[in-house]
Coordinates of C-alpha atoms and ligand atoms in Angstrom, one line a residue:
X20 CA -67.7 49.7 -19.3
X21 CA -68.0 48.2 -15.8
X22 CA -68.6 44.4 -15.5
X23 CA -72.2 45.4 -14.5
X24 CA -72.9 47.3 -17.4
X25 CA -71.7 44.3 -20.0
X26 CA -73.7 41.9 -17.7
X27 CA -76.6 44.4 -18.5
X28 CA -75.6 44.5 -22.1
X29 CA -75.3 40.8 -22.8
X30 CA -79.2 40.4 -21.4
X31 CA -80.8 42.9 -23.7
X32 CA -83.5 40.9 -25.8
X33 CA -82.2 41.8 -29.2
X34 CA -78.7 40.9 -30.9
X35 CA -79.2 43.7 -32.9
X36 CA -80.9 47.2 -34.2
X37 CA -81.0 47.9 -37.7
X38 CA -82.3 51.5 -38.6
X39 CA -82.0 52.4 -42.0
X40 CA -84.0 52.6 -45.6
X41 CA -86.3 50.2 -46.9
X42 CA -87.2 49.3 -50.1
X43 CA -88.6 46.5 -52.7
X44 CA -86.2 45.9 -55.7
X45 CA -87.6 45.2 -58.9
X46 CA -84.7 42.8 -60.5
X47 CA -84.2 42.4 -64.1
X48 CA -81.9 39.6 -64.7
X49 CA -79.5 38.5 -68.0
X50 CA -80.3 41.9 -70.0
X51 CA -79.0 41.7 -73.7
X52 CA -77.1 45.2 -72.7
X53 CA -77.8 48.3 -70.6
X54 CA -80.3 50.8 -71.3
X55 CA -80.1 53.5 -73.9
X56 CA -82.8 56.2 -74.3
X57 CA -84.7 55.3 -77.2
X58 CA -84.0 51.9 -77.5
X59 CA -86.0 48.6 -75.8
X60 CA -84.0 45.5 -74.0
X61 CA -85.5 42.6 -72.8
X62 CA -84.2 40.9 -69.7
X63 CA -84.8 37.0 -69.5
X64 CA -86.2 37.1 -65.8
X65 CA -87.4 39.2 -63.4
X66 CA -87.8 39.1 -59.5
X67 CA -89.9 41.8 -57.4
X68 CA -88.4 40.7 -53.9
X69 CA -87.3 42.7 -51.2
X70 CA -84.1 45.4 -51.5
X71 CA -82.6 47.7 -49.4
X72 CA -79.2 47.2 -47.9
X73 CA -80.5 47.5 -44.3
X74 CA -83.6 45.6 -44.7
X75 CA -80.9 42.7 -46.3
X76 CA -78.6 42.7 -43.9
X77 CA -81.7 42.7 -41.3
X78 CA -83.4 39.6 -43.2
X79 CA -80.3 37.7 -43.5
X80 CA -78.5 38.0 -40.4
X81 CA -82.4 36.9 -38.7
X82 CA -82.2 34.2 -40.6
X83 CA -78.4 32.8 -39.4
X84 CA -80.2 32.7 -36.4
X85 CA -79.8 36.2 -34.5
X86 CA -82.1 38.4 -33.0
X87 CA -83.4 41.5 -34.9
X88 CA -85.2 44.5 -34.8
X89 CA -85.9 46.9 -37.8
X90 CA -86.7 50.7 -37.5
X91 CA -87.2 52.6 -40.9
X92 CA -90.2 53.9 -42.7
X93 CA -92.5 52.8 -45.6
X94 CA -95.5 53.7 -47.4
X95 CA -99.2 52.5 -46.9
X96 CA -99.0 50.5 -50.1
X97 CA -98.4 47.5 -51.8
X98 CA -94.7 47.8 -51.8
X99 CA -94.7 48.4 -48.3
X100 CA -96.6 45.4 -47.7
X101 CA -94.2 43.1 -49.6
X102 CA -90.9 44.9 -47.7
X103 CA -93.2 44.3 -44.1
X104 CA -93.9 40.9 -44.8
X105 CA -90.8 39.7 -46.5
X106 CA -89.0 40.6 -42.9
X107 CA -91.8 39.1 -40.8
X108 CA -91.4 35.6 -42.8
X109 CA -87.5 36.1 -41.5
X110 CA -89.1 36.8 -37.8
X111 CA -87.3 40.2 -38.0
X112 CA -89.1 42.4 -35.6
X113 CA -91.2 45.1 -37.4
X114 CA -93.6 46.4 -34.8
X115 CA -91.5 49.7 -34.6
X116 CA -91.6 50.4 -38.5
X117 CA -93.3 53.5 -39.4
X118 CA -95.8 54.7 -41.9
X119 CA -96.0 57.1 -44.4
X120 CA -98.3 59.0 -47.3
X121 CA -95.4 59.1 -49.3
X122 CA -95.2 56.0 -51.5
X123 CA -92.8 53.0 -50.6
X124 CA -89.1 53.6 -51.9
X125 CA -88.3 51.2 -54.8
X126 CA -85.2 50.2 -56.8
X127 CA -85.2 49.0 -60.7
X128 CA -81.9 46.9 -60.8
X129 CA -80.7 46.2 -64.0
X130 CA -78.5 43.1 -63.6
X131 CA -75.6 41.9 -66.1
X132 CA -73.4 38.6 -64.6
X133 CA -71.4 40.9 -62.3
X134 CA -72.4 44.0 -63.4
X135 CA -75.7 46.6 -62.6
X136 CA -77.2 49.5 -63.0
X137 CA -79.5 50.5 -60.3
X138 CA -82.3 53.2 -60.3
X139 CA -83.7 54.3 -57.0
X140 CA -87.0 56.0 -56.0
X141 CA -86.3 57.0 -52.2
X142 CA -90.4 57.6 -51.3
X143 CA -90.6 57.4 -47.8
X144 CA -86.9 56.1 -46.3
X145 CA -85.9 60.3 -47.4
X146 CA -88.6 61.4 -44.7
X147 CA -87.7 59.0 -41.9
X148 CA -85.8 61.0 -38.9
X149 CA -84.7 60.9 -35.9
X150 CA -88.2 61.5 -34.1
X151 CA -89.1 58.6 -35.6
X152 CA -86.8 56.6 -33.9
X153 CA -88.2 54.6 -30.5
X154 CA -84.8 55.5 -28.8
X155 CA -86.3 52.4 -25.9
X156 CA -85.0 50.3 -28.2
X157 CA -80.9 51.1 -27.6
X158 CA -81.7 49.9 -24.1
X159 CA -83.1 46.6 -25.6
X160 CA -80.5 46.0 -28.1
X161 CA -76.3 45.1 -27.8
X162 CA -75.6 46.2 -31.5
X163 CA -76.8 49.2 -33.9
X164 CA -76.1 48.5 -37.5
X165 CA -77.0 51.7 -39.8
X166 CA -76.9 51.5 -44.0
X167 CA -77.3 54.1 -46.6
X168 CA -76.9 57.0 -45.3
X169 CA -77.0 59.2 -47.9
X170 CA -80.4 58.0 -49.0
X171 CA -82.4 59.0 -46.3
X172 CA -81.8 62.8 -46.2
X173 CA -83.3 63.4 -42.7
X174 CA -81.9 61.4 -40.4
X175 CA -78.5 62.2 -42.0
X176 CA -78.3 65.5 -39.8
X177 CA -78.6 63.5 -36.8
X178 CA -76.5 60.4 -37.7
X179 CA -73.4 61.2 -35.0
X180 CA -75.9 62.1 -32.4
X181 CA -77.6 58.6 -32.9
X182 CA -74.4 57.0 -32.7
X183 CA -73.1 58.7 -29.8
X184 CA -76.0 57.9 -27.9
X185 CA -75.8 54.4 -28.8
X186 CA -72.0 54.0 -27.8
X187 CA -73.0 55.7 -24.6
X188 CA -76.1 53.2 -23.7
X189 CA -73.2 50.3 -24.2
X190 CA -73.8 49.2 -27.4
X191 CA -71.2 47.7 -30.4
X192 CA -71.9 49.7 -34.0
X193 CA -71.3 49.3 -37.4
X194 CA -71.9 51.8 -40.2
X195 CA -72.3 51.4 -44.4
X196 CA -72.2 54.3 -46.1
X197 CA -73.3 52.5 -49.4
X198 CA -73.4 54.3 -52.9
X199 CA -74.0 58.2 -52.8
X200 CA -76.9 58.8 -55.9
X201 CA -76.1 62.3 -56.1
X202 CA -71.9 61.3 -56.2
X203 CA -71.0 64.4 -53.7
X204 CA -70.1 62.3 -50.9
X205 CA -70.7 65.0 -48.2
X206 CA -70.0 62.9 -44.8
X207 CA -68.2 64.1 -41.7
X208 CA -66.7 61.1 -40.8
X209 CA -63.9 62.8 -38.5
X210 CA -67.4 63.2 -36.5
X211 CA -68.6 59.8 -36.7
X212 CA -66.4 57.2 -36.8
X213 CA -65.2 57.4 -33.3
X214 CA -68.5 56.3 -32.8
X215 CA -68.4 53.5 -35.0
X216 CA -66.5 49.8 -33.8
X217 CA -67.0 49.2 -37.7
X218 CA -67.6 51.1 -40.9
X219 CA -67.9 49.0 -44.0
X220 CA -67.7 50.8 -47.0
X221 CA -66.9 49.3 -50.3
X222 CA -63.8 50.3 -52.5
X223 CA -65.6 52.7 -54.6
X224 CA -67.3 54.1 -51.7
X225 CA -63.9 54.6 -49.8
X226 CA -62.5 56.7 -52.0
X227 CA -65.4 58.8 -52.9
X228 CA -66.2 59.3 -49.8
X229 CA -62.2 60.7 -48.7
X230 CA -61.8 61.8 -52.6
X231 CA -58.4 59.6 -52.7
X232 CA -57.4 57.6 -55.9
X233 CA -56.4 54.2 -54.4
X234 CA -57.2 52.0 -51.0
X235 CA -53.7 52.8 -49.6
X236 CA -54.1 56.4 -49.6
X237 CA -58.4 56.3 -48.8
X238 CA -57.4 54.2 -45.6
X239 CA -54.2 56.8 -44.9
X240 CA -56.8 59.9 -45.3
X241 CA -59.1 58.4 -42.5
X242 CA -58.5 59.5 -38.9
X243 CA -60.2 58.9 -35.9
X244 CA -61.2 55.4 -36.8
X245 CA -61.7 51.8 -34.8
X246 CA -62.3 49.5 -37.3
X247 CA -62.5 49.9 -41.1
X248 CA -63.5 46.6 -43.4
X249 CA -63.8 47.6 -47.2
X250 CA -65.4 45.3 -49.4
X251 CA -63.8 44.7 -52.9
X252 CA -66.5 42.2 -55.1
X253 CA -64.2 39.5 -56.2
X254 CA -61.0 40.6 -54.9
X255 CA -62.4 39.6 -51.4
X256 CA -62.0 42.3 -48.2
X257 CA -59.7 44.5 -46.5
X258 CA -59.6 44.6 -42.6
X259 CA -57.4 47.6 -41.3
X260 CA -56.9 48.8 -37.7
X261 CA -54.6 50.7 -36.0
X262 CA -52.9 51.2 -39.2
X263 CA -52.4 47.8 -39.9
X264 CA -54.1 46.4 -43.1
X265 CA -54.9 42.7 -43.9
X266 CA -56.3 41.3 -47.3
X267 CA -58.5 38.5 -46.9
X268 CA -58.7 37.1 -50.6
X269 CA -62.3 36.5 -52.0
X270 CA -64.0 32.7 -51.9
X271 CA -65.0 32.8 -55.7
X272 CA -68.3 31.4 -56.7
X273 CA -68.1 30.6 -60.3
X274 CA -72.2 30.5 -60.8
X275 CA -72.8 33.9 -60.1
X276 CA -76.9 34.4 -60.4
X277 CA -76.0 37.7 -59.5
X278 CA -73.9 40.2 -56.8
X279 CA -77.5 41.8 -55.3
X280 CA -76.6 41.9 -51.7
X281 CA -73.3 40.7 -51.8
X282 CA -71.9 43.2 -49.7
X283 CA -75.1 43.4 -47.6
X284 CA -75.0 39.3 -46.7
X285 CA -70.9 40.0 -46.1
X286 CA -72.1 42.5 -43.4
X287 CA -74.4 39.8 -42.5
X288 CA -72.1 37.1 -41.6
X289 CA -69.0 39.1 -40.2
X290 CA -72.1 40.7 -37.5
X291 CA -73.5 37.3 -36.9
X292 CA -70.2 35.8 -35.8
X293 CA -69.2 39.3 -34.1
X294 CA -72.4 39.0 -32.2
X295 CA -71.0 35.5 -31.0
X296 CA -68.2 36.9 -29.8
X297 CA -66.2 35.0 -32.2
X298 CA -62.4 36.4 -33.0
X299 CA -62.0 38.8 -36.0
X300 CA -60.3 35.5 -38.4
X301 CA -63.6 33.7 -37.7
X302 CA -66.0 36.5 -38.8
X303 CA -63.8 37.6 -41.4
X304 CA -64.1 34.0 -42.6
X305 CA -67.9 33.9 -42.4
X306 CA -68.5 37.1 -44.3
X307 CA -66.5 36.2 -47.0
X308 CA -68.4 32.8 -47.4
X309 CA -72.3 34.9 -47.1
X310 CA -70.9 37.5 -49.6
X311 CA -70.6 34.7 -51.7
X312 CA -73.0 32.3 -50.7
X313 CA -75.8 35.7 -51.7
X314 CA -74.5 35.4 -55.2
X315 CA -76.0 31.9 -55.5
X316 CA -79.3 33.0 -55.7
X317 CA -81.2 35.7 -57.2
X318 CA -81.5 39.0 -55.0
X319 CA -80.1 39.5 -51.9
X320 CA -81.8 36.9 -49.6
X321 CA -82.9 33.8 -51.5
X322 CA -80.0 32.0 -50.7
X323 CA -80.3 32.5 -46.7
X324 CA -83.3 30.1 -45.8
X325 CA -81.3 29.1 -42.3
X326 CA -78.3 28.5 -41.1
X327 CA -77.9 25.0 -42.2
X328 CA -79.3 25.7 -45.2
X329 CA -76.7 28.8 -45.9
X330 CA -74.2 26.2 -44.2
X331 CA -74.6 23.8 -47.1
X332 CA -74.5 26.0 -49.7
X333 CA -70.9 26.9 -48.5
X334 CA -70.1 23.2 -48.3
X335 CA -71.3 21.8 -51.7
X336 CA -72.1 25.2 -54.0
X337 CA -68.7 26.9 -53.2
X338 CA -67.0 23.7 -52.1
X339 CA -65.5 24.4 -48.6
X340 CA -66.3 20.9 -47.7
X341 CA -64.6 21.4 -44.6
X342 CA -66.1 24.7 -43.4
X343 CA -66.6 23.9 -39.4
X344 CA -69.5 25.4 -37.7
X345 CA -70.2 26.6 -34.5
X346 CA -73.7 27.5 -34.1
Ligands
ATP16 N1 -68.8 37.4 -57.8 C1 -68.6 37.1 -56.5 N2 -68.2 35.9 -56.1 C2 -67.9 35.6 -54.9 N3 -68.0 36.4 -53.8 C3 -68.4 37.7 -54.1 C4 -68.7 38.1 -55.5 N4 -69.0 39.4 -55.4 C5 -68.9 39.7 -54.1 N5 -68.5 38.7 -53.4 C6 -68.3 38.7 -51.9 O1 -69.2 39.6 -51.3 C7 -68.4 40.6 -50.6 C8 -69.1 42.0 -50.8 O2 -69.3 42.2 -52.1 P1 -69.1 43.7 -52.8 O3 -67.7 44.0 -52.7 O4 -69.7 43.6 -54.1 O5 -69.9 44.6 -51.8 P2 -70.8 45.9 -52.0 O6 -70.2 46.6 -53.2 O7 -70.9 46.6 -50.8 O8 -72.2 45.2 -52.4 P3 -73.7 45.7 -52.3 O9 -74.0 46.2 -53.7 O10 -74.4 44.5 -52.0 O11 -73.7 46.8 -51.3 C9 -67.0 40.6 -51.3 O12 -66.0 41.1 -50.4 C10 -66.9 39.1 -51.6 O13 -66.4 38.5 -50.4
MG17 MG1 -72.5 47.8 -50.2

């Protein structure tokens, strides 16, 4: 990029795009045991608050403190009320959210300590495409973060063609793949990654997705890359570029309300302090802490009020006392 073109980038009014699904998620908390047809569980608590791995990451990273605009699509409902206004008490911009007949997309999460079982109704995030993108908006933001791809089965056609065009308008990317429903893992990523700075799987979704049995030999099957950062719950990260790969261990919280998010809210910090231009240790760092810091609380964005407020978690609920901050 010329120096122009960065100076050009650096004044765009948002930090970042997030396009992706959106959803509520109904949580039921400290079930006796999974379910079994036939049978009736009761769960202690439950939470209807707002789900979705984009629409997470999108809440969470507002609140830090950066600038954010959502595209994906909804229903004219209820549940599309509670997912609109959930982001626009996070001042995530939602102006460019689109509506649907279809119902509202919503997940029954079925939550066990570290454990869940998830059921997903996609509603309207399977019709949202590519038309339904404000492509403007590239030319407004300096990052594009997209999440689930293999829920939202129209735009998944176009996915490289987004990405390309966002790579050539200047911006930075990063791409979750998150859990494939249907387990066949079709993705080109030969395609796509050389239009990704970041893709940020987790471990089961590596080697699904490049149908390898360990991390070594998932990471060894990937060409084309930049930057690959694979989540692993409580065995912390792994960062691996140019073939070089670098475990960051996981700061362990030992509270856990539950892991809803947790991967989301890692995304969430490692863009935050990416989007300040911070060095790789220093967002590594961060996103370790707001993986964790997400298992405080129950869902995936309780426990990200502000940044002092997240800061203070990491200080006195996972005791890095001496966690410095730059704002
Ligand atoms: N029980 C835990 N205690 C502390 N930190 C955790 C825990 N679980 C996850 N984390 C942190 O959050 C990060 C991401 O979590 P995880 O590996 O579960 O991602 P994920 O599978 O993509 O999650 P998600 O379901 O939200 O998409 C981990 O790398 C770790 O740093
Ligand atoms: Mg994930």
């Amino acid at each position: 990029m010329t120096s122009q073109k960065i100076k050009d980038v650096i004044k765009r009014p948002y930090d970042i795009l997030v396009i992706g699904e959106l959803n509520v998620d109904i949580i039921l908390d400290k079930i006796q045991s999974l379910p079994e047809t036939g049978k009736e569980k009761i769960a202690e608590e439950m939470n209807v608050v707002l789900g979705s791995s984009s629409a997470i990451l999108a809440s969470n990273l507002s609140s830090l403190g950066a600038k954010v605009v959502f595209m994906g699509k909804i229903g004219s409902d209820t549940f599309g009320e509670i997912v609109l206004s959930a982001l626009e008490k996070k001042s995530v911009e939602t102006a460019f959210v689109k509506r649907s007949q279809t119902s509202t997309g919503a997940t029954v999460v079925m939550s066990m300590g570290n454990d869940r079982a998830n059921i997903t109704y996609p509603g309207a995030m399977s019709e949202f495409e590519l038309s339904d993108i404000n492509i403007d908006l590239l030319d407004s933001s300096r990052h594009l973060h997209f999440s689930s791809y293999f829920l939202q089965e129209n735009l998944r056609k176009d996915i490289v063609k987004l990405f390309r065009l966002a790579k050539e308008k200047g911006l930075t990317t990063s791409f979750d793949p998150q859990w494939d429903p249907e387990e066949k893992w079709e993705i080109n990523l030969d395609e796509l990654l050389p239009y990704v700075d970041f893709f940020l799987p987790n471990l089961s979704e590596l080697k699904a997705i490049t149908r390898q049995p360990d991390l070594d030999s998932s990471l060894k099957a990937i060409k084309n890359y930049n930057a690959i950062l694979v989540k692993m719950g409580t065995k912390g990260a792994c960062y691996y570029k140019k073939g070089e790969k670098k475990i960051y261990p996981a700061i362990l919280n030992s509270e856990v309300v539950d892991t809803v998010g947790a991967g989301d809210s890692f995304n969430a910090g490692f863009l935050f302090r990416f989007l300040q231009g911070k060095s790789m240790q220093e967002c590594l760092d961060f996103a370790l802490l707001t993986g964790a810091v997400s298992t405080t609380a129950a869902g995936g964005t309780a426990a990200f009020k502000n940044y002092e407020y997240v800061i203070n978690i990491i200080r006195n609920k996972l005791g890095v006392k001496n966690y410095e901050t730059t704002r």
